[in-house]
XYZ file of C-alpha atoms in Angstrom:
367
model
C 95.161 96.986 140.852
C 98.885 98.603 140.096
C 100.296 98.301 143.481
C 102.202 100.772 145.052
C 104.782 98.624 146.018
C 105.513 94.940 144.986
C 108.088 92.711 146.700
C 106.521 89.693 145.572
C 107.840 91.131 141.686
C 110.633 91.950 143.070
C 111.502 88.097 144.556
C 109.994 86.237 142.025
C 113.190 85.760 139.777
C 115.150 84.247 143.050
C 112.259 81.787 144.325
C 114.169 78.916 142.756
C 117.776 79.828 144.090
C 116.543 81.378 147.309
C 114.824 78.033 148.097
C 118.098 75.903 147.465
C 119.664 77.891 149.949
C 117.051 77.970 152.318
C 117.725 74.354 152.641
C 121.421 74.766 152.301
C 121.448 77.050 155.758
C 118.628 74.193 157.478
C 120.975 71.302 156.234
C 124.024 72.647 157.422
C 122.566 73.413 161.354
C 124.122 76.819 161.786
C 120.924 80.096 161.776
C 123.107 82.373 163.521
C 125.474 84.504 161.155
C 127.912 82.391 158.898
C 129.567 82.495 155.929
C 126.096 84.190 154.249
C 126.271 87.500 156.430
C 129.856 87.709 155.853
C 129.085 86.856 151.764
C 126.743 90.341 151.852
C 128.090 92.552 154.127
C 131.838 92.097 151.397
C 129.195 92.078 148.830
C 127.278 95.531 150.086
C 130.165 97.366 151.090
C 131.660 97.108 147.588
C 128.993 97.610 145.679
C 128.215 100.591 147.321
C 131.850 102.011 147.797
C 132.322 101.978 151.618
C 135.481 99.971 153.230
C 132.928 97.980 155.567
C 129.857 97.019 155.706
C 127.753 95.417 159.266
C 124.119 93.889 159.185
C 121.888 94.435 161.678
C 118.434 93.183 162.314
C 116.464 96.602 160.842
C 116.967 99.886 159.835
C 115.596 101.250 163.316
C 118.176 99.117 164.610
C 120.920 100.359 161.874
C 120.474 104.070 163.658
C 120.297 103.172 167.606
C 123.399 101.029 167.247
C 125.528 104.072 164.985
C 123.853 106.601 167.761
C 125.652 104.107 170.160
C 128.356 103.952 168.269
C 129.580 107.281 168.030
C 129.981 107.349 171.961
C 127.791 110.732 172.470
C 127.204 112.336 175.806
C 123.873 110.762 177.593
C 121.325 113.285 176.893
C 122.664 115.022 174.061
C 121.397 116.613 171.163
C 120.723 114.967 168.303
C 119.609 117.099 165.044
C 117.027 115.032 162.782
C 114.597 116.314 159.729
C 110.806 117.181 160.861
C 109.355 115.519 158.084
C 110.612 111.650 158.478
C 109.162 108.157 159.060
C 109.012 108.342 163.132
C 111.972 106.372 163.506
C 114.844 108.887 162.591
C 113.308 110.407 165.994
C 112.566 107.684 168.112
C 116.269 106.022 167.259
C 117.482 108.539 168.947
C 115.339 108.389 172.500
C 116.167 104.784 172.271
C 120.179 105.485 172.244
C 119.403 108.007 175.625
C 119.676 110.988 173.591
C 117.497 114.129 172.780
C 116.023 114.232 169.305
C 115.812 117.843 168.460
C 113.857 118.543 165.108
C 114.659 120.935 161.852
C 112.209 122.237 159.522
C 113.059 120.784 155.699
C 113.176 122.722 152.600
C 109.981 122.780 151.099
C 110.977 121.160 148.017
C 112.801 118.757 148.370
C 112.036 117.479 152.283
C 115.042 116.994 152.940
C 117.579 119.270 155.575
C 119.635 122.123 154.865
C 122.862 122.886 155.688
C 121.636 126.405 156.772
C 118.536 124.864 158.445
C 120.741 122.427 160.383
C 123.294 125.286 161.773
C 120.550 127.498 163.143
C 119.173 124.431 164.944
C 122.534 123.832 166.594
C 123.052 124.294 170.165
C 125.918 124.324 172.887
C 124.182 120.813 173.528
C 124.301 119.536 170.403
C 126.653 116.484 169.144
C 125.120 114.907 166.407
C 123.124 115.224 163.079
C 121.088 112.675 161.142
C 120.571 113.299 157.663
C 117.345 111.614 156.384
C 117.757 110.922 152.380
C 113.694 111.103 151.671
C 112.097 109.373 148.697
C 115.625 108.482 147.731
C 117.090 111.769 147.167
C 120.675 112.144 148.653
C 120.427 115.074 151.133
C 123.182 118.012 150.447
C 125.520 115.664 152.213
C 129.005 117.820 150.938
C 127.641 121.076 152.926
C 126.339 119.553 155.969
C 129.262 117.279 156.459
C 131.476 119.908 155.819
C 129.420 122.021 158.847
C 129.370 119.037 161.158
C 133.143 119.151 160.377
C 133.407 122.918 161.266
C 130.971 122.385 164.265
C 132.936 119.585 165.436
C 129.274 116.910 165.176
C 129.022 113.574 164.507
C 127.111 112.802 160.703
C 124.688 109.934 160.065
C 123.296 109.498 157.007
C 119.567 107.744 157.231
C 119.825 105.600 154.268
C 116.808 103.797 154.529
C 115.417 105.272 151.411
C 118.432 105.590 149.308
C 120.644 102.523 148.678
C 122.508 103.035 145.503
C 123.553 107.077 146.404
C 126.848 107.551 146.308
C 129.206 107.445 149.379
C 129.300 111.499 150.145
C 131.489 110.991 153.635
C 129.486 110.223 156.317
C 130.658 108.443 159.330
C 127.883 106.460 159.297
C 125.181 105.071 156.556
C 122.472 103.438 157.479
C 120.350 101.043 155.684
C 116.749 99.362 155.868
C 116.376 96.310 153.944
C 111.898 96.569 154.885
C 110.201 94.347 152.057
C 109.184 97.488 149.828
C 112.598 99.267 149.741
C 114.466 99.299 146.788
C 116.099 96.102 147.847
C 114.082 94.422 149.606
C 114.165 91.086 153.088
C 111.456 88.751 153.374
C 111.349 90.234 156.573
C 113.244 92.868 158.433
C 117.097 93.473 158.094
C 119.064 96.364 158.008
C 122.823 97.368 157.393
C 125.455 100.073 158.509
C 128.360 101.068 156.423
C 131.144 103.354 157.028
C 134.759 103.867 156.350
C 136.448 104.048 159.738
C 137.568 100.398 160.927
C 137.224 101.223 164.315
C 133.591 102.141 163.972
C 133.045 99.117 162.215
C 134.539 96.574 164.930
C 132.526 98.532 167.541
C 128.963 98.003 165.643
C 129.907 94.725 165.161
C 130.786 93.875 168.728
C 127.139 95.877 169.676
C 125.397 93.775 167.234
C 126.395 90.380 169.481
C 125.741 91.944 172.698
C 128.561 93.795 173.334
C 131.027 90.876 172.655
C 134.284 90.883 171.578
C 135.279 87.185 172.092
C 132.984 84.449 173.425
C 132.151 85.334 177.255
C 133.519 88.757 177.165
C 131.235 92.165 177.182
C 133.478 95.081 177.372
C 129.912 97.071 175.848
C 126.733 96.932 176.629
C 124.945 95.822 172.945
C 121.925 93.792 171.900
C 120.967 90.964 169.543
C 120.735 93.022 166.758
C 122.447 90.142 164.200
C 121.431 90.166 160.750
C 119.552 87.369 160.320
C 121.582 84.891 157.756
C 118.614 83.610 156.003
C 117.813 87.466 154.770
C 121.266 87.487 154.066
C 121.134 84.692 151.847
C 117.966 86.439 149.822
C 119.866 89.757 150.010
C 122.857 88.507 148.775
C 121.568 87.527 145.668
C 119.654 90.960 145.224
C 122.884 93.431 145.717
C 124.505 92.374 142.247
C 121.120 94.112 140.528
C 121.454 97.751 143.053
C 122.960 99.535 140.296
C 120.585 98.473 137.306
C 117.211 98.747 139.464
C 118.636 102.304 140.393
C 118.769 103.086 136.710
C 115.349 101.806 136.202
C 113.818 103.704 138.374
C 115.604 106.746 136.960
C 113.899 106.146 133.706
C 110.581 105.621 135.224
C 111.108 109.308 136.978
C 111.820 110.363 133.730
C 109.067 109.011 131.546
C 106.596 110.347 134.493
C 108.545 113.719 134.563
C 107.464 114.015 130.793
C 104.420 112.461 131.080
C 102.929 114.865 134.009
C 104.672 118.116 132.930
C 101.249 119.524 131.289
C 99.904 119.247 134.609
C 101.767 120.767 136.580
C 102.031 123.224 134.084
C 98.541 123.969 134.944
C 99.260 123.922 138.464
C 97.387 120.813 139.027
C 100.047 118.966 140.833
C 103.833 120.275 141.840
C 106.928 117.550 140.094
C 109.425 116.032 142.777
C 112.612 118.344 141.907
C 115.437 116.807 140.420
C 118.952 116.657 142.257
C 122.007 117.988 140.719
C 123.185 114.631 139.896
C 121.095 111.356 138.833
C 123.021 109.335 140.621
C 122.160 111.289 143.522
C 118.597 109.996 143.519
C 117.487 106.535 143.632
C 113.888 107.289 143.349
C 112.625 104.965 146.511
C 109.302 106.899 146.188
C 108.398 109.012 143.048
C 106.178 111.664 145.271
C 103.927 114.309 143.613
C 102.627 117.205 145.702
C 98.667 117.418 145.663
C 97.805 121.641 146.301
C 93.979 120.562 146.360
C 92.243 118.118 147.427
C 95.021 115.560 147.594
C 93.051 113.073 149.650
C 90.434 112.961 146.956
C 92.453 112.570 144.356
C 93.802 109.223 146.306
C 90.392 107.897 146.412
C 90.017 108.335 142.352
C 93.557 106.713 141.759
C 92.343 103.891 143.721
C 89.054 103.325 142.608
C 90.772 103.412 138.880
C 92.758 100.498 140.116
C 95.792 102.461 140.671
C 97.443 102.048 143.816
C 98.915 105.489 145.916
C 99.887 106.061 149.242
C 101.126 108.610 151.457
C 104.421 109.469 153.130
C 104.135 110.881 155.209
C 100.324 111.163 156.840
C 102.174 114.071 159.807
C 105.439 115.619 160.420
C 107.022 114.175 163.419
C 106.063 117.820 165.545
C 102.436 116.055 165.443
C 103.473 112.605 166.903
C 102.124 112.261 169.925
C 104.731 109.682 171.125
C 107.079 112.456 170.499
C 105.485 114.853 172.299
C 107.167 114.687 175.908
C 110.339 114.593 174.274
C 110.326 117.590 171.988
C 110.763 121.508 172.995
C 108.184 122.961 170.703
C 109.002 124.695 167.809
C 107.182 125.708 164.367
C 107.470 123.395 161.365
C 105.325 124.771 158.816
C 107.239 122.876 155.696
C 106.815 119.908 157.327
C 103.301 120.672 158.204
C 102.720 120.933 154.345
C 104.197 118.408 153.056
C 102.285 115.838 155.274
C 98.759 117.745 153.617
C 99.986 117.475 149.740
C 102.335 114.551 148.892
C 100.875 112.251 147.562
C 102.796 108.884 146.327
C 102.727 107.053 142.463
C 104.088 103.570 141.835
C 107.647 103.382 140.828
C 110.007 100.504 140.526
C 111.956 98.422 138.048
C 109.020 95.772 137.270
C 106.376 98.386 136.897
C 105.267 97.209 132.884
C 105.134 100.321 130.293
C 101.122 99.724 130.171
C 100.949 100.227 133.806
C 102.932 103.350 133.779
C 100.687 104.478 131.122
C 97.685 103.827 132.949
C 98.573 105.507 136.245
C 98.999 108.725 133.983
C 96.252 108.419 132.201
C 94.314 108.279 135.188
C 95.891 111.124 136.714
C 95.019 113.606 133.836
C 91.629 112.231 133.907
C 90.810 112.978 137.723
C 92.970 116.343 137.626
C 91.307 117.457 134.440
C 88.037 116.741 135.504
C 85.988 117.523 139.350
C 87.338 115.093 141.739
């Protein structure tokens, strides 16, 4: 079986050096932050071209604490993509605000800026924009609307380390096993320019602390935890190159599958106006027919799939009580057609080969 994902590829090169300093941490008798948090947070905030950099303990965690953060009014409004993994909604019921959800454009998934301002209300303060699959949202527009409209910006990075830094207070980061860089567990980071925002995340990351026995903030233990930092820290140098990789995987299967959707067999994930404004987390095809049959065939040839996601966040019922209706029907679509290939920097030639081969077999043919 090709695998959809595959952290175990992924960690295999650092077994050796991840293990010395697995013992390093035991031997020296402090697990609680250290000198291998600080090591990646310097490390993450350069590579990725932000002044500061603060691990947390997940990426659900990375978007309550920035929520806190950024002070908002109990209750208010906080704008966030219908079409999302449930988190960039539930983030914000966790931080005592009201998630409030926009419909996405249709091809790429992702907000508009024009979506975003009709959503906007007297009782709205904040906007979270959710980079799916990878694909920076059209940060410049929407941060130059929150700036207009006087809201607060958070970019959900979760899907997209390696995009460039396009100005949002916040960036948030999930380091789950199958992301492009990926824990041994969970871990998470937020990274932003403003000092002051930075000293406040870290003081809510140690319980509100800002010297030992004093809690001017109520925080949590939301610490990154320093033996992911240790595995992470080795991963960071590669962000860059594995971003590139999986650009020319998008492109070989761009080629590759351009006969079928020529034939209208499947629809291409659109590209963005710059490369390095997609990092190609997920390379996601949309299905018109019969997408859940053509998962079974992929799988059956040994070719592993997945989809993402299986319903908009409208149709969560744990969302339910919280939400004020509304009509999603992009969202709504997406969740019945996309449809999920492997993609990522140890994927061998042969393997790419074979999951297009297999796809123009079960497309050409009756599922």
């Amino acid at each position: 079986m090709i695998p959809l994902f595959s952290p175990l590829r992924q960690n295999e090169p650092y077994f050796a050096e991840f293990q010395r300093q697995f013992e390093q941490v035991l031997r020296s008798g402090h697990y609680i932050l250290g000198p291998q948090v600080t090591s990646f947070e310097t490390s993450l905030a350069e590579s990725l071209g932000y002044r500061f950099a603060v691990g947390c303990s997940s990426g659900t965690e990375a978007l309550i604490l920035s929520l806190k953060a950024l002070g908002l009014s109990p209750g208010a409004q906080v704008l966030t993509p219908a079409y999302s993994f449930v988190a960039s909604a539930s983030s914000i019921l966790w931080a005592g605000l009201r998630p409030v959800l926009v419909d996405v454009c249709p091809e790429t998934g992702c907000v508009t800026a024009e979506r975003v301002e009709a959503a906007i209300t007297p009782a709205t303060e904040a906007v979270i924009a959710v980079d799916l699959y990878g694909r920076q949202n059209d940060l410049a527009a929407i941060r130059e609307l929150c700036r207009r409209r006087s809201l607060r910006l958070i970019e959900d990075g979760a899907q997209s380390i390696g995009v460039p830094n396009a100005g949002a207070e916040l960036y948030t980061l999930s380091f789950y096993p199958t992301k492009n860089i990926g824990a041994v567990g969970d871990a998470g980071a937020i990274l932003t320019d403003d000092e002051t925002l930075a000293g406040t995340l870290t003081h809510l990351t140690q319980h509100g602390a800002t010297a030992r026995d004093q809690f001017e903030r109520v925080g949590t233990n939301g610490r990154l935890d320093t033996l992911q930092a240790a595995l992470l820290g080795l991963k960071i140098p590669h962000v860059h190159t594995w971003s590139e990789d999986r650009r020319r995987l998008a492109h070989r299967y761009r080629e590759a599958l351009a006969p079928l959707e020529a034939q209208g067999k499947l629809k291409l994930p659109p590209l963005s106006h710059s490369e390095s404004e997609n990092v190609w987390s997920l390379f996601t095809l949309r299905i018109p027919e019969n997408r859940n049959g053509l998962m079974e065939a992929l799988q059956g040839r040994g070719v592993g799939c997945g989809i993402y996601y299986l319903k908009s966040l409208n149709q969560q019922a744990a969302l339910h009580p919280h939400l004020n209706g509304g009509k999603f029907p992009n969202a709504e679509r997406l969740s019945q057609t996309v449809l999920s290939i492997p993609i990522y920097p140890e994927l061998a030639p042969v393997e790419q080969q074979k999951v297009v081969d297999s796809l123009m077999e079960c497309l050409s043919g009756s599922i």
